[in-house]
Amino acid sequence: MPDGYVCYGMHVRFTLSLRQVATSEIPMSTRPDSYPERPEVVSRPPAPLEAENSVTAPAGEIPEGETPPSSPCSSELSADAAHPADRAEQLEQLSLAEQMCVLRHLPTDEAAEALAELDGQGARDVLENMDADDAVRILSEMWPDDAVDVLDEVDEGHRDVLLNSMTPEDALELRALLTFDPDTAAGVMNTEIILVNSDASVDEAILQIRSELEDKEMPYYVYVVNNMDKLVGVLSLRDLMLSKPGTRILDAVGKQDLITVPFDADKLEVAQLLGHYNFLCLPVVDREGHLMGVVTHDDVIDILQDEASADMLGMVGAGQTEDVDTPWLISVRMRLPWLVINMLNSAMSAFIVYMFEGSIAQMALLAVLMPMVANQAGNTGQQALAVMIRQLATEKFDRRKAWFAVLREAKIGILTGVIMGTLACFSIMLLADNLLLGAVMGGALLLDMILGAVAGGSIPLILRALGRDPAQASSIFLTALTDGAGFFIFLSLASLFLLA
């Protein structure tokens, strides 16, 4: 194997990261280029283990032949918590002091995996309160993309202290990744990948993978680059193993139409592309085609879950990044504007009812029936709204197809409106012995349900055209429309045909 192959991937990775950070093309996040000076953090020695005749060893390591010593918090996690996700779930049930104690006494690799699985708020609290040496030890063991996700939650000053305490190599890589917008492909990519030179043979590539695998995430594909560090091919591990010995890696790759994503592509677009092609990971490249990293399928699952949660919260006017750990005053600030808008919309509906005060006074039964019209139309609109938002979230936007979807919702609204209107008409005729009132009720239901279906399909498209998130407060606008229109249609028909 030619000299330098083993370290080639690591050398190229850091070279590319520095090159990208130095270019003005890279979308920078809101973080400042430099952090304010902060007093050096004095590291405290870890709490002594409560075990007799314990053997001194580096943190997270057990001397060979020795039984792992018990720790003051070793009983906090059950024996069933073997998977990092299970450990994180149990850690979230503990106090902050207990969390730090458990992570401090876990083997470093296990602590790193558990910290990566904690939610953003929990991981931030742990890192900001943990001894700096312990925090750096755990962060250095994490995959770069996971470490960046955690550091992104930490206060800027403390983050700088942690980075300054790391090895220059680790700090350089993490600082480079932290400059990318977290909502782009570069913000979620993993840089721990194995790069193989196009001049290598299949046998040399296999030896290189074996030598580097321990320090890299599981490679699903082999990424082949030329002497200019540009991506020229992708080879699955299966195809690599089935290639004849002595074959040049470039010949094994053959001619390919490479599917890559630019570093500044939106992460949701990356997730959709990965799902479309059913790949396990997708390479991220710069403007010149240099390989910067890969987005893996586990990152995509997180992206889609976050997007679904944001859509669900946004539809009702809550903060799209809000959770139960969000400070309540911040939640108030995020929700209040939409509550004010909702009150204004409700005032419009109330004014419409006030306009027909005389009609309601003459027939009190109208006040009983009119909420049914608004509620039924609102539910119809919510169904159309959910389908349209899902469509926009899972596929690329096609203007023509989207408006055909609105026409489809109108057809659904007409048929369901006819069915529900007929049922309402006969029910009222039997209960109130008033055929005309039943007909008015049925007609109002039909018209308002058609309006609700069309509005539910159209509102996300209108918001998108205005440059807003299609899911943001769509439900509030829809409810205002179906309530106001429902009251107006029903009371107008009643005034015209029943009280004229």
mmCIF file of C-alpha atoms in Angstrom, residues 181-184 188 265-272 298-316 318-322 386 388-395 460 464 467-474:
data_model
loop_
_atom_site.group_PDB
_atom_site.id
_atom_site.type_symbol
_atom_site.label_atom_id
_atom_site.label_comp_id
_atom_site.label_asym_id
_atom_site.label_seq_id
_atom_site.Cartn_x
_atom_site.Cartn_y
_atom_site.Cartn_z
ATOM 1 C CA ASP A 181 -25.849 26.840 9.291
ATOM 2 C CA PRO A 182 -27.344 23.946 11.333
ATOM 3 C CA ASP A 183 -30.319 23.783 8.936
ATOM 4 C CA THR A 184 -28.127 22.949 5.929
ATOM 5 C CA VAL A 188 -25.862 17.839 9.833
ATOM 6 C CA ALA A 265 -28.754 22.648 0.638
ATOM 7 C CA ASP A 266 -31.637 22.724 3.113
ATOM 8 C CA LYS A 267 -31.519 19.711 5.406
ATOM 9 C CA LEU A 268 -35.149 18.826 4.665
ATOM 10 C CA GLU A 269 -34.313 18.696 0.960
ATOM 11 C CA VAL A 270 -31.429 16.361 1.795
ATOM 12 C CA ALA A 271 -33.764 14.118 3.802
ATOM 13 C CA GLN A 272 -36.248 13.950 0.936
ATOM 14 C CA ASP A 298 -30.037 8.235 11.202
ATOM 15 C CA ASP A 299 -29.566 11.989 10.765
ATOM 16 C CA VAL A 300 -32.454 11.982 8.286
ATOM 17 C CA ILE A 301 -34.755 10.306 10.814
ATOM 18 C CA ASP A 302 -33.981 13.084 13.294
ATOM 19 C CA ILE A 303 -34.569 15.742 10.617
ATOM 20 C CA LEU A 304 -37.967 14.352 9.654
ATOM 21 C CA GLN A 305 -39.035 13.970 13.283
ATOM 22 C CA ASP A 306 -38.027 17.561 14.037
ATOM 23 C CA GLU A 307 -39.836 18.816 10.944
ATOM 24 C CA ALA A 308 -43.004 16.898 11.804
ATOM 25 C CA SER A 309 -42.949 18.279 15.351
ATOM 26 C CA ALA A 310 -42.373 21.815 14.086
ATOM 27 C CA ASP A 311 -45.294 21.512 11.648
ATOM 28 C CA MET A 312 -47.604 20.183 14.346
ATOM 29 C CA LEU A 313 -46.706 23.008 16.744
ATOM 30 C CA GLY A 314 -46.800 25.668 14.056
ATOM 31 C CA MET A 315 -50.290 24.699 12.891
ATOM 32 C CA VAL A 316 -51.775 25.794 16.215
ATOM 33 C CA ALA A 318 -47.144 27.408 19.264
ATOM 34 C CA GLY A 319 -43.390 27.932 18.936
ATOM 35 C CA GLN A 320 -41.991 25.500 16.379
ATOM 36 C CA THR A 321 -38.949 24.807 18.570
ATOM 37 C CA GLU A 322 -40.898 24.709 21.810
ATOM 38 C CA ALA A 386 -53.198 18.039 7.097
ATOM 39 C CA MET A 388 -51.658 19.396 1.962
ATOM 40 C CA ILE A 389 -49.000 20.085 4.610
ATOM 41 C CA ARG A 390 -47.896 16.455 4.482
ATOM 42 C CA GLN A 391 -47.684 16.680 0.696
ATOM 43 C CA LEU A 392 -45.522 19.785 0.863
ATOM 44 C CA ALA A 393 -43.305 18.224 3.542
ATOM 45 C CA THR A 394 -42.636 14.926 1.758
ATOM 46 C CA GLU A 395 -42.310 15.948 -1.887
ATOM 47 C CA PRO A 460 -50.544 26.345 3.013
ATOM 48 C CA ARG A 464 -45.647 29.353 0.945
ATOM 49 C CA GLY A 467 -42.407 33.102 1.918
ATOM 50 C CA ARG A 468 -43.805 31.754 5.190
ATOM 51 C CA ASP A 469 -43.803 28.243 6.625
ATOM 52 C CA PRO A 470 -46.908 26.516 5.165
ATOM 53 C CA ALA A 471 -47.721 24.999 8.548
ATOM 54 C CA GLN A 472 -47.324 28.187 10.559
ATOM 55 C CA ALA A 473 -50.640 29.027 12.253
ATOM 56 C CA SER A 474 -52.590 27.561 9.301
#
